[in-house]
Every structure is written in structure tokens, then in C-alpha cells.
JSON list of C-alpha atoms in Angstrom, two decimals:
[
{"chain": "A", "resi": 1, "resn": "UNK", "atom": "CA", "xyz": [142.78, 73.59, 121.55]},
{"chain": "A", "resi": 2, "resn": "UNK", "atom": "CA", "xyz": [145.97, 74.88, 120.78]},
{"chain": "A", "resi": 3, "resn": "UNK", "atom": "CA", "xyz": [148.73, 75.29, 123.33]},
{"chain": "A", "resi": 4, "resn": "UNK", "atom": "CA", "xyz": [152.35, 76.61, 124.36]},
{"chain": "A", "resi": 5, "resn": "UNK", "atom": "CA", "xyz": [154.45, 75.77, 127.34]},
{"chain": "A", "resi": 6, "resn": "UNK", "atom": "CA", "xyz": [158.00, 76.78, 127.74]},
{"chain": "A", "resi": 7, "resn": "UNK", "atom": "CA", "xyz": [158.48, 75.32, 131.21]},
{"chain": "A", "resi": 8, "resn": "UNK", "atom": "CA", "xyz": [160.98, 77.38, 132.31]},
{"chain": "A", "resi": 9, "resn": "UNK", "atom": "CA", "xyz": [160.17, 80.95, 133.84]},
{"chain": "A", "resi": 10, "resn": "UNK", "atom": "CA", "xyz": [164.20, 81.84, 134.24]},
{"chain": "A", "resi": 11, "resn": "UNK", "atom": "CA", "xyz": [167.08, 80.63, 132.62]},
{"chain": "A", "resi": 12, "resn": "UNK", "atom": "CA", "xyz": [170.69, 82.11, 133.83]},
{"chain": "A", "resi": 13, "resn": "UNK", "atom": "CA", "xyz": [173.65, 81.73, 132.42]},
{"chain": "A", "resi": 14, "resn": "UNK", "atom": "CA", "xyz": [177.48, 82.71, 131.60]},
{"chain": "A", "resi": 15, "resn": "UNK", "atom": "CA", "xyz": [178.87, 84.29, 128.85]},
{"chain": "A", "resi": 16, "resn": "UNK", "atom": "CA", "xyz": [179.95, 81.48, 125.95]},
{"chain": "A", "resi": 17, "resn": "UNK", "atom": "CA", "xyz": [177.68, 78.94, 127.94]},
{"chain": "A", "resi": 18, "resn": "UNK", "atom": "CA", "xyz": [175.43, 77.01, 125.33]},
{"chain": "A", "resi": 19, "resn": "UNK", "atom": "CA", "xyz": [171.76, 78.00, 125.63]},
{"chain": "A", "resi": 20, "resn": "UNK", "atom": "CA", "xyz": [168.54, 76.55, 124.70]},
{"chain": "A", "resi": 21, "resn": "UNK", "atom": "CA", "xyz": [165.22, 77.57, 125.52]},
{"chain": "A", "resi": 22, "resn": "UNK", "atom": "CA", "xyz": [162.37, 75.20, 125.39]},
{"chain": "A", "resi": 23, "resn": "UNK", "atom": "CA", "xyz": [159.31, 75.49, 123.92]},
{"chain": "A", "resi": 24, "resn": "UNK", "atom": "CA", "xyz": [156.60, 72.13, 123.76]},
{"chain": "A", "resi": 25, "resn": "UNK", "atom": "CA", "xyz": [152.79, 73.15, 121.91]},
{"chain": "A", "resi": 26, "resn": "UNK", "atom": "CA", "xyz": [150.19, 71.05, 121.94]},
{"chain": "A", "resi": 27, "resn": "UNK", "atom": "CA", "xyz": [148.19, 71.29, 118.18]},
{"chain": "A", "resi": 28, "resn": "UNK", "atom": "CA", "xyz": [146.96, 67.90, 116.27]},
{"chain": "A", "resi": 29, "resn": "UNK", "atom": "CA", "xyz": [147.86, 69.64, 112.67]},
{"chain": "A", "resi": 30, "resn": "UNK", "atom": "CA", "xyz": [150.31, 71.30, 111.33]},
{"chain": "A", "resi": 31, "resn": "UNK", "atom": "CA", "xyz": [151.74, 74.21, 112.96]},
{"chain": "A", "resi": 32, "resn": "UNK", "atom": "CA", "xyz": [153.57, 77.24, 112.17]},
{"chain": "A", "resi": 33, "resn": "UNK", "atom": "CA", "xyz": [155.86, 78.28, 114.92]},
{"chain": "A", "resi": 34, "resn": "UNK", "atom": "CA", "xyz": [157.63, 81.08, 115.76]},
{"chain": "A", "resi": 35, "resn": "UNK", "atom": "CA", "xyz": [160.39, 82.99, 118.49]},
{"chain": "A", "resi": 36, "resn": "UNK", "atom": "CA", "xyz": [159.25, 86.38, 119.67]},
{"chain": "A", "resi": 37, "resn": "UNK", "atom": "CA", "xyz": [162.22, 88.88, 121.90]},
{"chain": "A", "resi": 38, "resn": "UNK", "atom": "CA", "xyz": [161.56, 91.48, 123.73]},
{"chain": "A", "resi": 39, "resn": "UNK", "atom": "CA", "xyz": [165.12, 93.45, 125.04]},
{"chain": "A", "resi": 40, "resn": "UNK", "atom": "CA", "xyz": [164.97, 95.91, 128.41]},
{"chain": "A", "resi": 41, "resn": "UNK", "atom": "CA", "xyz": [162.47, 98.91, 127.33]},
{"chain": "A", "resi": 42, "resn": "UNK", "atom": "CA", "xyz": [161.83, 97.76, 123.26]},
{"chain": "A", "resi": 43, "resn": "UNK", "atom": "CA", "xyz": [158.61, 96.45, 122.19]},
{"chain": "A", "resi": 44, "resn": "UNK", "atom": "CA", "xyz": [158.64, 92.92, 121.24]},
{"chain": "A", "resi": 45, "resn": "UNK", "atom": "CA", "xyz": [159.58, 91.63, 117.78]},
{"chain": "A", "resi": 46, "resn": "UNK", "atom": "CA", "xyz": [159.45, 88.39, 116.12]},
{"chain": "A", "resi": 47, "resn": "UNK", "atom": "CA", "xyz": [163.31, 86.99, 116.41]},
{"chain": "A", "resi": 48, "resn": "UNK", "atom": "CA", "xyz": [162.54, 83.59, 113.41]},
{"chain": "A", "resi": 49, "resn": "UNK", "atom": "CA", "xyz": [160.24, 81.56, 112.62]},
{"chain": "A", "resi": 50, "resn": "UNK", "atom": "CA", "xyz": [160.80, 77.78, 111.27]},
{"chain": "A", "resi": 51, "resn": "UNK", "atom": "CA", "xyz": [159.41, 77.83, 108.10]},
{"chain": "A", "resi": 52, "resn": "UNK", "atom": "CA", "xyz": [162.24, 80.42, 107.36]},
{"chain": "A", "resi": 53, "resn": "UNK", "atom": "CA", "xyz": [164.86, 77.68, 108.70]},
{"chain": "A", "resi": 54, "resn": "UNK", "atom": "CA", "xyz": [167.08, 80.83, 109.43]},
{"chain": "A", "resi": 55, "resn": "UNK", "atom": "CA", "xyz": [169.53, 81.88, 112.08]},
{"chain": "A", "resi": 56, "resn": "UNK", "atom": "CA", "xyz": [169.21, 85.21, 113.71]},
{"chain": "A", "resi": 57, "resn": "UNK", "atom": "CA", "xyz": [171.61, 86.81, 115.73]},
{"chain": "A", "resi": 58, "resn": "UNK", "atom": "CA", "xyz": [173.39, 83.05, 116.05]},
{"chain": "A", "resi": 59, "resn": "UNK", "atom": "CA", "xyz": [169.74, 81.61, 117.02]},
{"chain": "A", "resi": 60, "resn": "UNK", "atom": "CA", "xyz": [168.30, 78.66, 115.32]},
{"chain": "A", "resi": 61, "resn": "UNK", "atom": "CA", "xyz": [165.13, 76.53, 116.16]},
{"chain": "A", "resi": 62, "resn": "UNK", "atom": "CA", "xyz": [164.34, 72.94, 115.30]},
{"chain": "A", "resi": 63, "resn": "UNK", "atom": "CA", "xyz": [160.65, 71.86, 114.49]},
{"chain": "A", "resi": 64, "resn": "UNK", "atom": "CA", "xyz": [160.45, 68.42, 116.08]},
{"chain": "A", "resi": 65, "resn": "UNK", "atom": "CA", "xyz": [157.01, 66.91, 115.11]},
{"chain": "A", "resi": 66, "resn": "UNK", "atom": "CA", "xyz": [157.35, 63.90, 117.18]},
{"chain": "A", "resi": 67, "resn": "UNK", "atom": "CA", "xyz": [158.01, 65.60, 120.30]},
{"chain": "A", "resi": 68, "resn": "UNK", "atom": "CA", "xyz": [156.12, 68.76, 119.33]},
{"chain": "A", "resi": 69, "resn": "UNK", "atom": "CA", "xyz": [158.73, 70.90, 120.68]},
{"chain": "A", "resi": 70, "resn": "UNK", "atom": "CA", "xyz": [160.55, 73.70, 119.26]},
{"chain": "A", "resi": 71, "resn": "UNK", "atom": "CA", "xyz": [163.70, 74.55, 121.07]},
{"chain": "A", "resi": 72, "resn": "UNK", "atom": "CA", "xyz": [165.46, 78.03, 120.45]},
{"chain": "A", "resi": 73, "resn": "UNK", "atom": "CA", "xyz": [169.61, 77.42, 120.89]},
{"chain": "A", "resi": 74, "resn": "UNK", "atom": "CA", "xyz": [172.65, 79.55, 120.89]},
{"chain": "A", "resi": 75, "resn": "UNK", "atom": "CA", "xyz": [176.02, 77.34, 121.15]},
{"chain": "A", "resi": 76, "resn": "UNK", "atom": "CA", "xyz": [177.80, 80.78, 122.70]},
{"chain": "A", "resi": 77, "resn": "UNK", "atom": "CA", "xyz": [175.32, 83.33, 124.42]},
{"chain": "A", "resi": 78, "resn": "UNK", "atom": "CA", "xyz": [176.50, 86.57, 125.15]},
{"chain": "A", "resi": 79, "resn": "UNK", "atom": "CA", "xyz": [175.51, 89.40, 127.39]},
{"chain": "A", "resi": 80, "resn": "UNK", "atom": "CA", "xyz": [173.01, 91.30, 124.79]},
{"chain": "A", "resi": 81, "resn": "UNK", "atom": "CA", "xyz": [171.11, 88.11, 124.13]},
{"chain": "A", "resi": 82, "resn": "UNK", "atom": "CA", "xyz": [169.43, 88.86, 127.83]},
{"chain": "A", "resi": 83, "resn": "UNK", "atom": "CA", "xyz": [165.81, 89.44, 127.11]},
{"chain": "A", "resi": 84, "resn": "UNK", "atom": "CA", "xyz": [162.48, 87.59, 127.77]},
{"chain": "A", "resi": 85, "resn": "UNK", "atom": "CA", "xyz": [161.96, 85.19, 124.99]},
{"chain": "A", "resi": 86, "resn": "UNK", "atom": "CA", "xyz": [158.35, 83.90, 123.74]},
{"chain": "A", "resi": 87, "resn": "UNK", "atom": "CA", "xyz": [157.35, 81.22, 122.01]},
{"chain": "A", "resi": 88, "resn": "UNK", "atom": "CA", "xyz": [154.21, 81.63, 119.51]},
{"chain": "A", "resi": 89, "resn": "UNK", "atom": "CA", "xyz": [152.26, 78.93, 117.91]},
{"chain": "A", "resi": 90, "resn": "UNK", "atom": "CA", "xyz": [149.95, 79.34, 114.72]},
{"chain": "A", "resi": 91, "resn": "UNK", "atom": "CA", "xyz": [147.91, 76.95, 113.53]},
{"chain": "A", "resi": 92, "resn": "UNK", "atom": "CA", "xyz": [146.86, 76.48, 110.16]},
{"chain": "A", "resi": 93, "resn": "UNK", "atom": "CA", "xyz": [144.77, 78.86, 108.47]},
{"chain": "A", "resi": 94, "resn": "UNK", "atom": "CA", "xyz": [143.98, 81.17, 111.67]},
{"chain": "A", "resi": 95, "resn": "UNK", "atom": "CA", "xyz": [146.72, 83.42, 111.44]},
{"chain": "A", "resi": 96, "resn": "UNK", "atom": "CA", "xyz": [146.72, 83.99, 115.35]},
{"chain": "A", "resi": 97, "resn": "UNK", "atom": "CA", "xyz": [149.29, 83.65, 117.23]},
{"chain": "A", "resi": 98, "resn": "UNK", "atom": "CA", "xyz": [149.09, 81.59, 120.59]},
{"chain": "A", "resi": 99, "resn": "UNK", "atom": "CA", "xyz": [151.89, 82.88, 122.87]},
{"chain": "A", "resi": 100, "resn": "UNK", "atom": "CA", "xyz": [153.53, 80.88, 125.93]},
{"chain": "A", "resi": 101, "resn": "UNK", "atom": "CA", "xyz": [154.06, 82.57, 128.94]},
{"chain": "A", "resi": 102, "resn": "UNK", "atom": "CA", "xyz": [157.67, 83.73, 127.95]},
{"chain": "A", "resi": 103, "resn": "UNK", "atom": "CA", "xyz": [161.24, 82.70, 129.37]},
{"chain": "A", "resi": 104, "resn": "UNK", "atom": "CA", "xyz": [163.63, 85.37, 131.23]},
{"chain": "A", "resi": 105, "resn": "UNK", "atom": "CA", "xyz": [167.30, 84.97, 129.55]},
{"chain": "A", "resi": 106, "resn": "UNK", "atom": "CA", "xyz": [169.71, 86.25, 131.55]},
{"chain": "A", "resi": 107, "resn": "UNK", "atom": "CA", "xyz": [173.07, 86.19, 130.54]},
{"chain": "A", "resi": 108, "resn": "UNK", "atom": "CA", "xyz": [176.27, 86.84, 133.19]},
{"chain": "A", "resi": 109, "resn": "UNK", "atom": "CA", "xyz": [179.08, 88.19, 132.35]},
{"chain": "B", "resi": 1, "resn": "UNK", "atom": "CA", "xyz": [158.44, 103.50, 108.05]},
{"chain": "B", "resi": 2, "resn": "UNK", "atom": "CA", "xyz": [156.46, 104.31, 111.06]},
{"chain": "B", "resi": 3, "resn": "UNK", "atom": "CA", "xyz": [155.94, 101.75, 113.37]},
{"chain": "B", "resi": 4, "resn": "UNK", "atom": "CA", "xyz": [152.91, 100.94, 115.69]},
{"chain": "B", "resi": 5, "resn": "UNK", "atom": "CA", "xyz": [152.01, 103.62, 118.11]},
{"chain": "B", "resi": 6, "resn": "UNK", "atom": "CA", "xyz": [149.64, 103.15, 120.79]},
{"chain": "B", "resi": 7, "resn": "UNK", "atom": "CA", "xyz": [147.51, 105.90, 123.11]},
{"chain": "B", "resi": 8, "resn": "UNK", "atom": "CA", "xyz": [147.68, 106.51, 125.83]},
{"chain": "B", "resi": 9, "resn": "UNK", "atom": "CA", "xyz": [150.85, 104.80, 127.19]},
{"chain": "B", "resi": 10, "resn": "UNK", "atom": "CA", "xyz": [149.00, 104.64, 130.87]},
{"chain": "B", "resi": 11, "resn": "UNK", "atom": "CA", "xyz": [145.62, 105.15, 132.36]},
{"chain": "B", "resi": 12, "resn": "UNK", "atom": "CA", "xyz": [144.12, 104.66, 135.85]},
{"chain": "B", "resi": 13, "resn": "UNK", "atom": "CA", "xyz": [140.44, 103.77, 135.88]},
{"chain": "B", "resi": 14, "resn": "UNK", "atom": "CA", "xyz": [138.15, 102.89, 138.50]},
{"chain": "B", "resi": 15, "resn": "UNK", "atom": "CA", "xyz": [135.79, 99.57, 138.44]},
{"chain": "B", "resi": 16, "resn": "UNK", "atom": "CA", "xyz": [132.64, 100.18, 136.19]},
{"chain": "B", "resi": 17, "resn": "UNK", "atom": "CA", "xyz": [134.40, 102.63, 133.90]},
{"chain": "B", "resi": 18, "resn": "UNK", "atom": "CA", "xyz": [134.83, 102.09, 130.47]},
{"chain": "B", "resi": 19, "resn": "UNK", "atom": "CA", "xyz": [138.22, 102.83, 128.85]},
{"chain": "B", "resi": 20, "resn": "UNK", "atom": "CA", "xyz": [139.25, 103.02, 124.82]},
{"chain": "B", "resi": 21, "resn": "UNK", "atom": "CA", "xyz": [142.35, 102.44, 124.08]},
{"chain": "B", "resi": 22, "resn": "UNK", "atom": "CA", "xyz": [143.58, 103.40, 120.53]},
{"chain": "B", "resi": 23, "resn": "UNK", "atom": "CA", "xyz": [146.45, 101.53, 117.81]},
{"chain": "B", "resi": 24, "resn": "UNK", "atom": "CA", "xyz": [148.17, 103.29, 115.03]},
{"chain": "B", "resi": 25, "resn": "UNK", "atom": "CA", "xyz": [148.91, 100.16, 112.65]},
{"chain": "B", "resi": 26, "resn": "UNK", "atom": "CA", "xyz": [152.93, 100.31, 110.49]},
{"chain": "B", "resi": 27, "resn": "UNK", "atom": "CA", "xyz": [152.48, 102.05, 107.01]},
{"chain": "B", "resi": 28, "resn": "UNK", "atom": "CA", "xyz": [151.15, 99.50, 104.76]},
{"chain": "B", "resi": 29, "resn": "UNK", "atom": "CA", "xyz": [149.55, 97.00, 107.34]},
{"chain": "B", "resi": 30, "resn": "UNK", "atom": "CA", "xyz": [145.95, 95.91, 107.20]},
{"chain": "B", "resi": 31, "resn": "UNK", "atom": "CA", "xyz": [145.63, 93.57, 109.93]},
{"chain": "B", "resi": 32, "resn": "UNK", "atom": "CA", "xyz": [145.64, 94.11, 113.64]},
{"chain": "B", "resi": 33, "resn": "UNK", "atom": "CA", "xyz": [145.20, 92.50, 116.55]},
{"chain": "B", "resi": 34, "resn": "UNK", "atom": "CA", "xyz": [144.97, 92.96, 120.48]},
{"chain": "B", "resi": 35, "resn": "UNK", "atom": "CA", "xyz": [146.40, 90.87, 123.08]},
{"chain": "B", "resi": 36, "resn": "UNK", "atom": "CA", "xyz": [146.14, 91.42, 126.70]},
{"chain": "B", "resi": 37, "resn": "UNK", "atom": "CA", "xyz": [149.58, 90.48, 128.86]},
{"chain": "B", "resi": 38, "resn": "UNK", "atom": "CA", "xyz": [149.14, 90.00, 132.51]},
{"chain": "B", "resi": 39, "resn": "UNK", "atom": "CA", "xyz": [151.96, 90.42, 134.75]},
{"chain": "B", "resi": 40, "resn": "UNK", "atom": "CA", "xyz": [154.19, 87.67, 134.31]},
{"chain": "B", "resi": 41, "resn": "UNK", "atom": "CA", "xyz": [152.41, 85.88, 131.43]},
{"chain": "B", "resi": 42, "resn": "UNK", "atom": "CA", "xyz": [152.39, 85.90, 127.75]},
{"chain": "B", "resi": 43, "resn": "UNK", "atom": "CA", "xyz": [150.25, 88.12, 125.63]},
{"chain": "B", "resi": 44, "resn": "UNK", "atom": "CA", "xyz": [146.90, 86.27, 125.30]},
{"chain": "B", "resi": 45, "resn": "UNK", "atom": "CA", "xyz": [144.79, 87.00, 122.08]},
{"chain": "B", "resi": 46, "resn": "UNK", "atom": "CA", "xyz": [141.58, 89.53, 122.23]},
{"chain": "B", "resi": 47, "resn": "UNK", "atom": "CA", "xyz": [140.74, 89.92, 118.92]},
{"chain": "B", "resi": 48, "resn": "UNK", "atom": "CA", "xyz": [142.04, 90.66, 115.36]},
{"chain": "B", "resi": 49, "resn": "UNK", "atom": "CA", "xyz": [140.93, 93.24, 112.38]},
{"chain": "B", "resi": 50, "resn": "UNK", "atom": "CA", "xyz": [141.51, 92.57, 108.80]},
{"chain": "B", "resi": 51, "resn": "UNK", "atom": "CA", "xyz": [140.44, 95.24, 106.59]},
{"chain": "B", "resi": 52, "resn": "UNK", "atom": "CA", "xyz": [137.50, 96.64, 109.12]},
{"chain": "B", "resi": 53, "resn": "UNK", "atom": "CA", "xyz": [136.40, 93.09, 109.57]},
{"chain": "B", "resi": 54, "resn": "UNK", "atom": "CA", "xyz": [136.93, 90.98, 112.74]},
{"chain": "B", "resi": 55, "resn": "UNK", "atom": "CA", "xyz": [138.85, 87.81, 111.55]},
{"chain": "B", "resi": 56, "resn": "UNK", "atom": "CA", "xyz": [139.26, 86.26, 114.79]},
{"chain": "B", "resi": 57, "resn": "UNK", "atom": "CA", "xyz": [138.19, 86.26, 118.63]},
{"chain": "B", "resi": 58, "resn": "UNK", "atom": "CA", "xyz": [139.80, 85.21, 121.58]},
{"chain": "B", "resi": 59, "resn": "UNK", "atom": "CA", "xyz": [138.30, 83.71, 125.09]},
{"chain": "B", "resi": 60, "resn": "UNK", "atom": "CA", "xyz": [137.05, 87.34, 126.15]},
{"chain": "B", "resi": 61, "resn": "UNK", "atom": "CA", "xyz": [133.91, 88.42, 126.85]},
{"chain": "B", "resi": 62, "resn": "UNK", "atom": "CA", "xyz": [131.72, 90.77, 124.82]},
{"chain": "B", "resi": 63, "resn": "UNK", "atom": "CA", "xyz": [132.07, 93.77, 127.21]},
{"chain": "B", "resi": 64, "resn": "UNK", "atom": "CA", "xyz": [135.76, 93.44, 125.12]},
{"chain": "B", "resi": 65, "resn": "UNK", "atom": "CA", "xyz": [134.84, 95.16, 121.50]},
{"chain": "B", "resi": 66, "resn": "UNK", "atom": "CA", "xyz": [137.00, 96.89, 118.86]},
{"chain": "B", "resi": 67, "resn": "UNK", "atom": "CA", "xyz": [136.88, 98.44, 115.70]},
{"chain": "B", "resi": 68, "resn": "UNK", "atom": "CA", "xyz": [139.41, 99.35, 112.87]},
{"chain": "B", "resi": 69, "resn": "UNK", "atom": "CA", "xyz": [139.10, 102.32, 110.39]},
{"chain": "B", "resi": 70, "resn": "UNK", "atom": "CA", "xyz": [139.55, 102.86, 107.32]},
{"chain": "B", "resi": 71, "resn": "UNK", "atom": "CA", "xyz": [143.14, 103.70, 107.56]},
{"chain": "B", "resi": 72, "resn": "UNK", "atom": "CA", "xyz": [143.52, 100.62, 109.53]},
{"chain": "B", "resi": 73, "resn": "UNK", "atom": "CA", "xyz": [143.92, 102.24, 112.58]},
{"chain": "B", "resi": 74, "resn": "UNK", "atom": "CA", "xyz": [142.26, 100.39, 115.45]},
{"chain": "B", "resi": 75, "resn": "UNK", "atom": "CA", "xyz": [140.48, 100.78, 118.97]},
{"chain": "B", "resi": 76, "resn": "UNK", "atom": "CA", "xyz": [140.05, 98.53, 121.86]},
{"chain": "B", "resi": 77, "resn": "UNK", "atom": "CA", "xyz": [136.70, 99.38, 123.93]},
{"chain": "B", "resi": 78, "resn": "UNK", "atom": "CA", "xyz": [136.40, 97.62, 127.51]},
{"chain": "B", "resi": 79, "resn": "UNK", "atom": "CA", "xyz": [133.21, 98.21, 129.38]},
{"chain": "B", "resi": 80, "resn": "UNK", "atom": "CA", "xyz": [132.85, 97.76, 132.68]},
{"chain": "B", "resi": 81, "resn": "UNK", "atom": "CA", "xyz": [136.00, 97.63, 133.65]},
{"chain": "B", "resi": 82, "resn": "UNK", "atom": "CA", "xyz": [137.01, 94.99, 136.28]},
{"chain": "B", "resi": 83, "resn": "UNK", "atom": "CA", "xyz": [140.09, 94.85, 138.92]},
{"chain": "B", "resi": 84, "resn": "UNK", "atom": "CA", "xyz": [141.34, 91.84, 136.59]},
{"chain": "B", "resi": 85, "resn": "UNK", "atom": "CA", "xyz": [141.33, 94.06, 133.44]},
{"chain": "B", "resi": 86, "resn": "UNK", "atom": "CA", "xyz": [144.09, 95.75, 134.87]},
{"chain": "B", "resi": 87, "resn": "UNK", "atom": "CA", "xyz": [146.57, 94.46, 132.67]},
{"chain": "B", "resi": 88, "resn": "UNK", "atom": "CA", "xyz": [149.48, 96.02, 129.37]},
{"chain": "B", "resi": 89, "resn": "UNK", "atom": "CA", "xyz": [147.30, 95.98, 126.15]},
{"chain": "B", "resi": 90, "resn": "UNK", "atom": "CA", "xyz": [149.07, 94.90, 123.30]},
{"chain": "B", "resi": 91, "resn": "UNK", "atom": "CA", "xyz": [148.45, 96.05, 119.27]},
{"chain": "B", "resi": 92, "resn": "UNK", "atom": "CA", "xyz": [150.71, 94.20, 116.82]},
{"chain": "B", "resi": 93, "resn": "UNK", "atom": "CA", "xyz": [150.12, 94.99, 113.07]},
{"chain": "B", "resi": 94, "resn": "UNK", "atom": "CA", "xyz": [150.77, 92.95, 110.26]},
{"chain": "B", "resi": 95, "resn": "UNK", "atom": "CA", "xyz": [151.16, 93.02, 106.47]},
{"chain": "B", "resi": 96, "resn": "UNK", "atom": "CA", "xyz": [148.60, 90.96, 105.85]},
{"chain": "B", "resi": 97, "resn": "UNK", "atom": "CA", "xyz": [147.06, 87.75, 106.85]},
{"chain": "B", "resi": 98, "resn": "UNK", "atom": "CA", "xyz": [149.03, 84.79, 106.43]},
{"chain": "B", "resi": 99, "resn": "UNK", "atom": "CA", "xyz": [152.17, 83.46, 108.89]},
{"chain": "B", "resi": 100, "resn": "UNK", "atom": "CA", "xyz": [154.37, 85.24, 105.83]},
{"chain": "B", "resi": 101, "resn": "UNK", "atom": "CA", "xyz": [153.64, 88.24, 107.64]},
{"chain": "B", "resi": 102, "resn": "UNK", "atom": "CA", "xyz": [154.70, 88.12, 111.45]},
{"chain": "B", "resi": 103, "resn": "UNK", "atom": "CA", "xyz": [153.91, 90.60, 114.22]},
{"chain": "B", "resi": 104, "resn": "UNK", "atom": "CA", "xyz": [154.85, 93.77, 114.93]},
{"chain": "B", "resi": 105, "resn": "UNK", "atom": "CA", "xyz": [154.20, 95.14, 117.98]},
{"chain": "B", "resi": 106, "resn": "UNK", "atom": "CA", "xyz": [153.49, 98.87, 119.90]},
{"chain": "B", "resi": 107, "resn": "UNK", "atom": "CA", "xyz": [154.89, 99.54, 123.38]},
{"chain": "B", "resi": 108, "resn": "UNK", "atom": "CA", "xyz": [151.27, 98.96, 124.94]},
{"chain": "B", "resi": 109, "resn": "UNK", "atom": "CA", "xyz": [148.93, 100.72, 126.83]},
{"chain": "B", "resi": 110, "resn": "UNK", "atom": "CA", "xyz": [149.02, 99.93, 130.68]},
{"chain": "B", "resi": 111, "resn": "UNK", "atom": "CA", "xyz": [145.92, 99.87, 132.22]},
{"chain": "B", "resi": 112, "resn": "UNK", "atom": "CA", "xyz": [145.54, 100.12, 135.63]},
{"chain": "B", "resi": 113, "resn": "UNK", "atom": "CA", "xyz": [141.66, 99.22, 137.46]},
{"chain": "B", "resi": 114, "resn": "UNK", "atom": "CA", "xyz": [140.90, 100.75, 141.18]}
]
């Protein structure tokens, strides 16, 4: 079976501090993987997803087969990047998302 | 574009009562699913609708059932209702099946079991 941890619950931090978020699935094929964000009081939406390889809002994410983990990072977080942060696994052909439990960013001033 | 809008945005039921909770998909989307997100943990998968048919089902069981209409639009029917159903219902709609077409979610229904 298919599964998501991102260990950490809470992760606080300052302004301009380096960030990463951790994410580690367990799936024997080939996933698809994606970053869901939900800001105070908005709905959640998908921030990337690897097979895009893009950046969003100064976020990327590395697909790292050998240690399936996918790690969001942000060299310089800033105050409006506070929000809780999911990690989503798909595997291949189901086209259902698996969500982890979600990590609180919270970003200091 | 309209997004996805979900009824009613709370609800207080009692244990035994049965509760239907309804899903407005975006403009243009034929898939949805459900997920059900417990305090303090991630949205775990119900079920999903593609084009009227069920495509998927998560570890729920059958007193969870849904439909989706024509239009796409989509209910969530929970019989029975126990104090652990108390929960925020997610709907997220997507373009179509496929991981080229992520997510997007409503605000939720929060359900409340007494």
C-alpha cells in the first residue's frame, strides 16, 4: 500500500531562514508526487508537482527515488509562505491522491 | 470560472442520522472526489466520480455512498452517522483523470456528530 509521512507536525522559522519540508512515501512503482498549500481561511490548492520540475512562489521539490523522499525547499522564506503544507502521492494509473498528514509552516518575522 | 462550492458549510447531527452533503464541481471538470480530514490529519480519500461512474474507493465503509449527476455535480451520503464521522468533508474537482489534472478543492463541509 501506498504511503506519505512528512515527519514533522511544525516547522518555525525566521524570515530569510532556508526552509525545507520533508516528505518520505512508501510506493514500489513509480510515483507521481505532488505539494498541496493551504493559507489562513483559503481552500487548499496544489502549490507543484515534480513532473512539472517547476518553481512556485521560489519553491522547488526534488524526486529522490533512492530515498523515496520528496523534499519541498525555499533558500529565503518569508512571512506569507506561513501555511500548512501537504504532501500527496499518486501512484500510477489510479489518479488518487494519497495525502500525508500535513506540516504547519510558520514563518517569524 | 467558478470554482468548487460545497453545501452546507456546517451541520450538527446526532448519532444514527443520516446526512448528504452536496459538491458543485469547477466549470469544465468531470471528475470528483471526497476526502474526509480529521482534526489534525490529512485529507484521507472516500471515493471518486468520473463521468457518473465511481473510479475509485477508499478504506470506508459502505454506509459511505455518493453519486454524481449529470452536470457533474456530486453528493456524499453517510448513514448512520457515528461520533467518529464528525469530521471537514472535502470535494476537489478535476479536469479530468490523469495526474495532468491536479486538485481543486471547496472550503468543505464540517460535520459535527452528537
Amino acid at each position: 500500500a501506498q504511503r506519505v509521512t512528512q515527519p514533522e507536525k511544525l516547522l518555525s522559522v525566521f524570515k530569510g531562514a532556508p526552509v525545507e519540508l520533508k516528505c518520505n512515501y512508501s510506493y514500489s512503482g513509480s510515483p507521481e508526487l505532488f505539494w498541496y498549500v493551504q493559507y489562513s481561511r483559503q481552500r487548499l490548492q496544489l502549490l507543484l508537482r515534480h513532473i512539472s520540475r517547476e518553481s512556485i512562489k521560489g519553491f522547488t521539490a526534488d524526486l529522490n527515488k533512492g530515498e523515496t523522499s520528496f523534499h519541498l525547499k525555499k533558500p529565503f522564506a518569508q512571512e506569507e509562505d506561513s501555511a500548512m503544507y501537504y504532501c500527496a502521492l499518486e501512484s500510477g494509473g489510479s489518479y488518487i491522491p494519497t495525502f500525508g498528514r500535513g506540516t504547519s509552516l510558520i514563518v517569524h518575522p | 470560472e467558478t470554482g468548487v462550492t460545497q453545501s452546507p458549510t456546517h451541520l450538527i447531527k446526532t448519532r444514527g442520522q443520516q446526512v448528504t452533503l452536496r459538491c458543485s464541481s469547477q466549470s469544465g471538470h468531470n471528475t470528483v472526489s471526497w476526502y474526509q480530514q480529521a482534526l489534525g490529519q490529512g485529507p484521507q480519500f472516500i471515493f471518486q466520480y468520473y463521468r457518473e461512474e465511481e473510479n475509485g474507493r477508499g478504506n470506508f465503509p459502505p454506509r459511505f455512498s455518493g453519486l454524481q449527476f449529470p452536470n457533474y455535480s456530486s453528493e456524499l451520503n453517510v448513514n448512520a452517522l457515528e461520533l467518529d464521522d464528525s469530521a471537514l468533508y472535502l470535494c476537489a474537482s478535476s479536469l479530468n483523470l490523469g495526474s495532468g489534472s491536479p486538485l481543486h478543492f471547496g472550503n468543505g463541509t464540517r460535520l459535527t456528530v452528537t
